[in-house]
Coordinates of C-alpha atoms and ligand atoms in Angstrom, one line a residue:
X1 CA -44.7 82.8 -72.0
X2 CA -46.7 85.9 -72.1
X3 CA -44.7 87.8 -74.6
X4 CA -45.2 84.8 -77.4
X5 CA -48.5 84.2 -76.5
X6 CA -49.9 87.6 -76.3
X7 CA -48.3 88.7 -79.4
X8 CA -50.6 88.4 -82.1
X9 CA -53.7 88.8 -80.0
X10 CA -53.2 92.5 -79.4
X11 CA -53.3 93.4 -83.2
X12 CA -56.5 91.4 -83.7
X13 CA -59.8 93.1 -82.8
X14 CA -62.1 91.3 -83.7
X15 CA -65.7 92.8 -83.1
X16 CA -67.1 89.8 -80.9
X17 CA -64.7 91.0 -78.1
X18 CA -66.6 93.9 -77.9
X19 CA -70.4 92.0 -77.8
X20 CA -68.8 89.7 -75.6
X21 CA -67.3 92.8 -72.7
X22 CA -70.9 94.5 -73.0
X23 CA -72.7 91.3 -72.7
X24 CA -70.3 90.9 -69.3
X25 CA -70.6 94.4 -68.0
X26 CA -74.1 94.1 -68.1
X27 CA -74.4 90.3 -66.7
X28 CA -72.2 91.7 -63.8
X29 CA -74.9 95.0 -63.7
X30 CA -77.7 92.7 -63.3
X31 CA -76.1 90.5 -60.8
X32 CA -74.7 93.7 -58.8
X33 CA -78.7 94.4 -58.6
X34 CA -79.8 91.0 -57.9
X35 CA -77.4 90.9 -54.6
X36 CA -79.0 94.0 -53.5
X37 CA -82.3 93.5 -54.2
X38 CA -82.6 90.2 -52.9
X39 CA -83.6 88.2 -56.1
X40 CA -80.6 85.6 -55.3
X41 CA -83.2 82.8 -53.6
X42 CA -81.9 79.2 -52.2
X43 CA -83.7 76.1 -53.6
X44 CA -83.1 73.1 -52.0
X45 CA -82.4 69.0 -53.3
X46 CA -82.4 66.2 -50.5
X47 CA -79.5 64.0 -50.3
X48 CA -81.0 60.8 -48.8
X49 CA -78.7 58.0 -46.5
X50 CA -78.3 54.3 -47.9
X51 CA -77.9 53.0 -44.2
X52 CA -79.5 53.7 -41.0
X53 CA -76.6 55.7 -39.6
X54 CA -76.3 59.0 -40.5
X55 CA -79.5 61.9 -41.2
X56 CA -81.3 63.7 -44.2
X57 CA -79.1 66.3 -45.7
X58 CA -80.0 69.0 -48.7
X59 CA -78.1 70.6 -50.9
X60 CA -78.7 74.5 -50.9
X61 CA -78.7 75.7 -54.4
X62 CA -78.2 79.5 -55.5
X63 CA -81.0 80.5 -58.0
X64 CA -81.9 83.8 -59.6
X65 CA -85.4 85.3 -59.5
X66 CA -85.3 87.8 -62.1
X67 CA -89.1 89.3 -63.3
X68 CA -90.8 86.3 -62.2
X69 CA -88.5 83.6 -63.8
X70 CA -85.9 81.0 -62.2
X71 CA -82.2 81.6 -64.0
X72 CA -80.0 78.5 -63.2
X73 CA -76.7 79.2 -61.4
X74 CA -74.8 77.5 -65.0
X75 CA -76.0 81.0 -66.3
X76 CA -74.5 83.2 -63.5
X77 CA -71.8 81.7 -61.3
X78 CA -69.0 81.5 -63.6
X79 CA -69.6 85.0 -64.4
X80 CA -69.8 86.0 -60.3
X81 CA -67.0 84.4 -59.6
X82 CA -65.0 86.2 -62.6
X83 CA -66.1 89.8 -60.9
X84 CA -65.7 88.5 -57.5
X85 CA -69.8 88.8 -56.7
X86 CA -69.7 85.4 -55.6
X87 CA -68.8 86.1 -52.3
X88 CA -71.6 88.1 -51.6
X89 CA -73.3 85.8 -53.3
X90 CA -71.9 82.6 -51.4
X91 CA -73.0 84.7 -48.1
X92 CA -76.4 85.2 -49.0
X93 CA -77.0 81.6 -49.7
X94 CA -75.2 80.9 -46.5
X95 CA -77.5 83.1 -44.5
X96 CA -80.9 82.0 -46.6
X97 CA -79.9 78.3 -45.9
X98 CA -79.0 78.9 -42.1
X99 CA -82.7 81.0 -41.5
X100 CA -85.4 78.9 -43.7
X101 CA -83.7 75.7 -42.6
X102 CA -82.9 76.5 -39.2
X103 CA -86.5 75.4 -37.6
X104 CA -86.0 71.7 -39.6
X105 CA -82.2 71.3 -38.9
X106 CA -83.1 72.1 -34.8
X107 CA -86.1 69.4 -34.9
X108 CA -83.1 66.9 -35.2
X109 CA -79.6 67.0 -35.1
X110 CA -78.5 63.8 -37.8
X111 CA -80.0 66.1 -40.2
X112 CA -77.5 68.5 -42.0
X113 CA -77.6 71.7 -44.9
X114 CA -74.5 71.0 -47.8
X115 CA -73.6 74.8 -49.3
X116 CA -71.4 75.2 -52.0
X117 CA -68.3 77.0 -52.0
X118 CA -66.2 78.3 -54.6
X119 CA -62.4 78.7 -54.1
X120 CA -62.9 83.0 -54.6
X121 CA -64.7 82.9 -51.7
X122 CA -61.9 81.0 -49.2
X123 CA -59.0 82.4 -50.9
X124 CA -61.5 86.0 -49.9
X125 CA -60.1 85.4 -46.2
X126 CA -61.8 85.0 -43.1
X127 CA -64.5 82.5 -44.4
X128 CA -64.0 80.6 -41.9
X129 CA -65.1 83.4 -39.4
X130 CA -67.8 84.4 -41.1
X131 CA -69.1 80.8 -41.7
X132 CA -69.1 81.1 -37.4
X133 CA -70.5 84.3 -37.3
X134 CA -73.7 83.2 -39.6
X135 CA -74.3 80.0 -38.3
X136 CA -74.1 81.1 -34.2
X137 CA -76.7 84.0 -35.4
X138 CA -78.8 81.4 -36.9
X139 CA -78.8 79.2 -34.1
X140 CA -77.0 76.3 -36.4
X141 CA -75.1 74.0 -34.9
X142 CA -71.5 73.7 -36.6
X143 CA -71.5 69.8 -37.4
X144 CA -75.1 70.1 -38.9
X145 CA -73.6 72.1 -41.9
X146 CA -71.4 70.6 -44.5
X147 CA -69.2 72.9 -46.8
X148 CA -69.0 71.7 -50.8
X149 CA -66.0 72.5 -52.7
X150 CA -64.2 71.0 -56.1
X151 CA -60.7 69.6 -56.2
X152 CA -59.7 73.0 -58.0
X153 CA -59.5 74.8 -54.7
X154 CA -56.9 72.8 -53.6
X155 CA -54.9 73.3 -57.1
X156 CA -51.9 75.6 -56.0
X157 CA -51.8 74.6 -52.3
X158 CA -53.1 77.8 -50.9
X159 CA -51.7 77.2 -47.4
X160 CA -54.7 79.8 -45.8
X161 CA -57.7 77.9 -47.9
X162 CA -56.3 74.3 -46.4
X163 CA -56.1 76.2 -43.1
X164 CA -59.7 77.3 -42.9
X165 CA -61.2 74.2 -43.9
X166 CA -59.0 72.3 -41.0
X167 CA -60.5 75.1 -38.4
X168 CA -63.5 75.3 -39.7
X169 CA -63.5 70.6 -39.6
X170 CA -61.8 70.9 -35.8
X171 CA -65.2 72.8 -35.4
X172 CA -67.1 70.1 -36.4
X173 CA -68.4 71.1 -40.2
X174 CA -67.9 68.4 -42.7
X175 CA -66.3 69.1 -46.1
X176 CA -67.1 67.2 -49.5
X177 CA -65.3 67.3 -52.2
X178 CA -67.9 68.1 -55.4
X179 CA -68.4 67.1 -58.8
X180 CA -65.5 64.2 -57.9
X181 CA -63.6 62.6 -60.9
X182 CA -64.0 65.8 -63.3
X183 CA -60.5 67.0 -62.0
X184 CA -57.1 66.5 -62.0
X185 CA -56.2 65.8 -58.4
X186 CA -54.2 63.0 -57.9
X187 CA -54.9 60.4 -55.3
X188 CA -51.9 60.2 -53.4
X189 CA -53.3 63.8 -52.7
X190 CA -56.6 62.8 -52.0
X191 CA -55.4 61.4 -48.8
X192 CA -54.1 64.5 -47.4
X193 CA -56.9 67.1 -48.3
X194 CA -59.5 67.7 -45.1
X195 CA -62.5 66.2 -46.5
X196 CA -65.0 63.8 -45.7
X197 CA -66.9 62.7 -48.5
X198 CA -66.6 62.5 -51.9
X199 CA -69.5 63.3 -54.5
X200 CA -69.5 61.1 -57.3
X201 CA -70.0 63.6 -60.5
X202 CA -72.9 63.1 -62.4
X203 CA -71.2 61.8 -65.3
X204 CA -70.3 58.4 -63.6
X205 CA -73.2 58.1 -62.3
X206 CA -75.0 58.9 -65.7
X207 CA -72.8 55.6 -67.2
X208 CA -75.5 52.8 -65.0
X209 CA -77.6 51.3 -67.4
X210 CA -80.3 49.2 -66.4
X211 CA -78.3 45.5 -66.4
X212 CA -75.1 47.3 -66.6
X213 CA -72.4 45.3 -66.5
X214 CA -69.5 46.0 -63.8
X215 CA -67.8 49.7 -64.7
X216 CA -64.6 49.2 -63.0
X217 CA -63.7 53.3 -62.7
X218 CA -67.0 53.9 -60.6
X219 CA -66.5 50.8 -58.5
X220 CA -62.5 51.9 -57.8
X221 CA -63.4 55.3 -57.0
X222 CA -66.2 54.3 -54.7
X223 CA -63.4 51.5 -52.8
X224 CA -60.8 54.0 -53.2
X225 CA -63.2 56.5 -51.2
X226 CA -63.9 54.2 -48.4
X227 CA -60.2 52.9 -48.7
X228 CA -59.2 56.4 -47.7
X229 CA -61.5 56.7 -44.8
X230 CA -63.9 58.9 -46.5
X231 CA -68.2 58.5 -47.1
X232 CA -69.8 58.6 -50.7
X233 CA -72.7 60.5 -52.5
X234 CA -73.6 59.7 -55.9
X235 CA -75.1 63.0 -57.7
X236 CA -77.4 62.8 -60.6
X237 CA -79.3 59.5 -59.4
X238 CA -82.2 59.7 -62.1
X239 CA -83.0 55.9 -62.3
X240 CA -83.8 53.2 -60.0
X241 CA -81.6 50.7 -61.7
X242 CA -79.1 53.8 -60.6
X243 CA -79.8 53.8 -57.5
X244 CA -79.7 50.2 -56.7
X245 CA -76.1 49.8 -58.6
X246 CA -75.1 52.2 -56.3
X247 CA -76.5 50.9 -53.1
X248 CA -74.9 47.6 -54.0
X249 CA -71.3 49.3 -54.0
X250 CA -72.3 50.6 -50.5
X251 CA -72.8 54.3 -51.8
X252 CA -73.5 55.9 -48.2
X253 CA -76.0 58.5 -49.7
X254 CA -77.9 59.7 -53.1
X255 CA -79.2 62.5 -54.3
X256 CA -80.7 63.0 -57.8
X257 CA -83.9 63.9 -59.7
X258 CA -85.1 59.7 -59.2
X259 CA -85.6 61.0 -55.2
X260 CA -86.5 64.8 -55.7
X261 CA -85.3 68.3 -57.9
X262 CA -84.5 71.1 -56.1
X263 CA -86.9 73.2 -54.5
X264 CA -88.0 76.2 -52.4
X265 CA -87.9 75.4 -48.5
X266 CA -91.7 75.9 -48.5
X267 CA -92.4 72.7 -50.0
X268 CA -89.4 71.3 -48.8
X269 CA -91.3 69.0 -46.2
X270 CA -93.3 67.1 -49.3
X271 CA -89.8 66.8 -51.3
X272 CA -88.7 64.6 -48.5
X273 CA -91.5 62.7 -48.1
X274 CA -91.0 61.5 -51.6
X275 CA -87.8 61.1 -51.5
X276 CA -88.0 58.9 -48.7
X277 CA -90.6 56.4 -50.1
X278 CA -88.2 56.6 -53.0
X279 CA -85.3 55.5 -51.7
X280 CA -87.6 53.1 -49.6
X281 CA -88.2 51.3 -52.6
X282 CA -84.6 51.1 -53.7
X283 CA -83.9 49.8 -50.4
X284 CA -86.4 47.0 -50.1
X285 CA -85.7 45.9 -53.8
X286 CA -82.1 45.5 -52.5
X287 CA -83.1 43.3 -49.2
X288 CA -84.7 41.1 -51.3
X289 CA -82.0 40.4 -53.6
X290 CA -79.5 39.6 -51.1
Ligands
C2E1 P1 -73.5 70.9 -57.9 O1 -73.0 71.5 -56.6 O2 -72.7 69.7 -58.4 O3 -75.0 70.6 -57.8 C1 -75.7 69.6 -58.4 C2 -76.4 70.0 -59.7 O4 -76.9 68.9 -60.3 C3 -77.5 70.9 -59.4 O5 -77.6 71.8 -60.5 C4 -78.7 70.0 -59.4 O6 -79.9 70.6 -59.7 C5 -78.3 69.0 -60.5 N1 -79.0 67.8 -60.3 C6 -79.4 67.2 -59.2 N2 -79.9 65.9 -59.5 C7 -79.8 65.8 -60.8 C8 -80.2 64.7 -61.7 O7 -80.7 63.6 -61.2 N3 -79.9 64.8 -63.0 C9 -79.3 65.9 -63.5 N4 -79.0 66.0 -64.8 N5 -78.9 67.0 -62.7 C10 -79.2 66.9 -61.3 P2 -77.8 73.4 -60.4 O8 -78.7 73.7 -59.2 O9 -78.1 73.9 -61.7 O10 -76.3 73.8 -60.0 C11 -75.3 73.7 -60.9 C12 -74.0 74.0 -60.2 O11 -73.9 75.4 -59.9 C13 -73.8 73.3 -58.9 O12 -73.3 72.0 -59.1 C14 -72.7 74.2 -58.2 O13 -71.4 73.8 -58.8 C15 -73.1 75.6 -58.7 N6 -73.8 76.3 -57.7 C16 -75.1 76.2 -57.3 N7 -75.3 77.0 -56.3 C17 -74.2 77.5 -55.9 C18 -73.7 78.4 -54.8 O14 -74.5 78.8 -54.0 N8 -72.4 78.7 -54.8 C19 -71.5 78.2 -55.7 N9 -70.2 78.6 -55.5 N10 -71.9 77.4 -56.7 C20 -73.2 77.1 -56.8
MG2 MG1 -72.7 70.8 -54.9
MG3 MG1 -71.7 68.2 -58.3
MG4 MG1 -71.4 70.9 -60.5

């Protein structure tokens, strides 16, 4: 397949290849810098429960300080992961999640830190030891953290990435699986991968209206989820007629701009406030209904 398909390609240059390797040599130079100098900083987005049995949870999201400005990870994990910078990457958001919200996640123990986790970084090795190693210095307890991956890191049954994420569960760490329904995975697999929850993608989420009728592929993942065992998040919650679609399916917890944006763990105590009364509202709009 490589001989056909790499044929013709060779002969072409075409002078965008070369913009396009200088503007990646020097996105993987500025990111080589950021790692060192520290300007990769965590914000953080509260994922709120729908019922009174489980704890708040926020999402640690990688962000890039550069002169005074926020760059948003769309800009600068793809390219990290390409030149492998995400591990370090991945590890310094570990370690910046585990020290500014160690104080909060030691106040109470429902509570719980999601990181996200790309597939270069467990197929690395040793994540798994290294997730021990940060969290023990830290002084988090293992079932307070919860790992987020995609389906893709599943994709060619790599036998150590499964392996990891079993120890790492058996250790009490949760696993979700991210940005659910943009993948390919099929669901006969679903029921074999070590995961936990499922995290509605944005997408579906995006497809409420306010009166929306019933949309049968958000319901059937939603029952498929808790057919299989498994709790759900809905991402990208913006509206309140969102939200209480979503409660009404028995969507265990939200997250989305409607309850708080990402921030910096210094105001992290006000996001939740809001988020809570925000939710609150949801939740006694859906009492009254029922
Ligand atoms: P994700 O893990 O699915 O994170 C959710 C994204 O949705 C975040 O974007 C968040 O800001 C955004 N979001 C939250 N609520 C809403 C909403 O109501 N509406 C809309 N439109 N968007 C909402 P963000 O922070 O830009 O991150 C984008 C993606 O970058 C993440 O998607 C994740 O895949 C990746 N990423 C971020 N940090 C890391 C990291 O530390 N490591 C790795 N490997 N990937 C990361
Ligand atoms: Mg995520
Ligand atoms: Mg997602
Ligand atoms: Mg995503």
């Amino acid at each position: 397949a490589a001989k056909t398909a790499g044929k013709n390609r060779y002969l072409k240059f075409r002078p965008e290849m070369m913009y396009e390797l200088v503007e990646r040599t020097e996105m993987e130079a500025g990111l080589r810098l950021a790692v060192d100098s520290g300007q990769i900083v965590v914000h953080y987005q509260p994922i709120l429960p729908t019922g009174g049995n489980s704890g708040l949870q926020v999402e640690a999201l990688a962000r890039w300080e550069l002169n005074g400005r926020i760059i948003q990870p769309r800009h600068f994990i793809a390219a990290a992961e390409r030149s492998g910078l995400i591990v370090e990457i991945g590890t310094e958001v570990l370690m910046r999640a585990c020290t500014e919200l160690g104080p909060w996640l030691r106040e109470d123990a429902a509570r719980s830190v999601a990181v996200n986790v790309s597939g270069v970084q467990l197929r690395h090795g040793d994540f798994d030891e290294l997730v021990v190693a940060v969290t023990e210095s830290c002084g988090v307890d293992l079932r307070q953290l919860v790992l987020e991956v995609t389906e893709s890191v599943f994709f060619d049954n790599d036998f150590d990435v499964i392996h990891q994420l079993k120890r790492l569960r058996k250790a009490g760490v949760r696993v979700a699986l991210d940005d659910f329904g943009t993948g390919h995975s099929s669901l006969g697999r679903l029921q074999q991968l070590p995961v936990d929850t499922l995290k509605i993608d944005q997408s579906f989420v995006a497809m409420i209206q306010t009166g929306a009728e019933e949309l049968p592929i958000l319901n059937a993942m939603i029952a498929m989820a808790h057919g299989l065992g498994l709790s759900v998040t809905a991402e990208g919650v913006e509206t309140a007629a969102q939200a209480a679609y979503l409660v009404n399916l028995g969507c265990e917890s939200l997250q989305g701009f409607l309850l708080s944006c990402p921030q910096p763990a210094a105001v992290l105590d006000a996001g939740l406030s809001r988020a809570e009364a925000a939710i609150g509202l949801t939740l006694a709009a859906h009492r009254a209904d029922h």
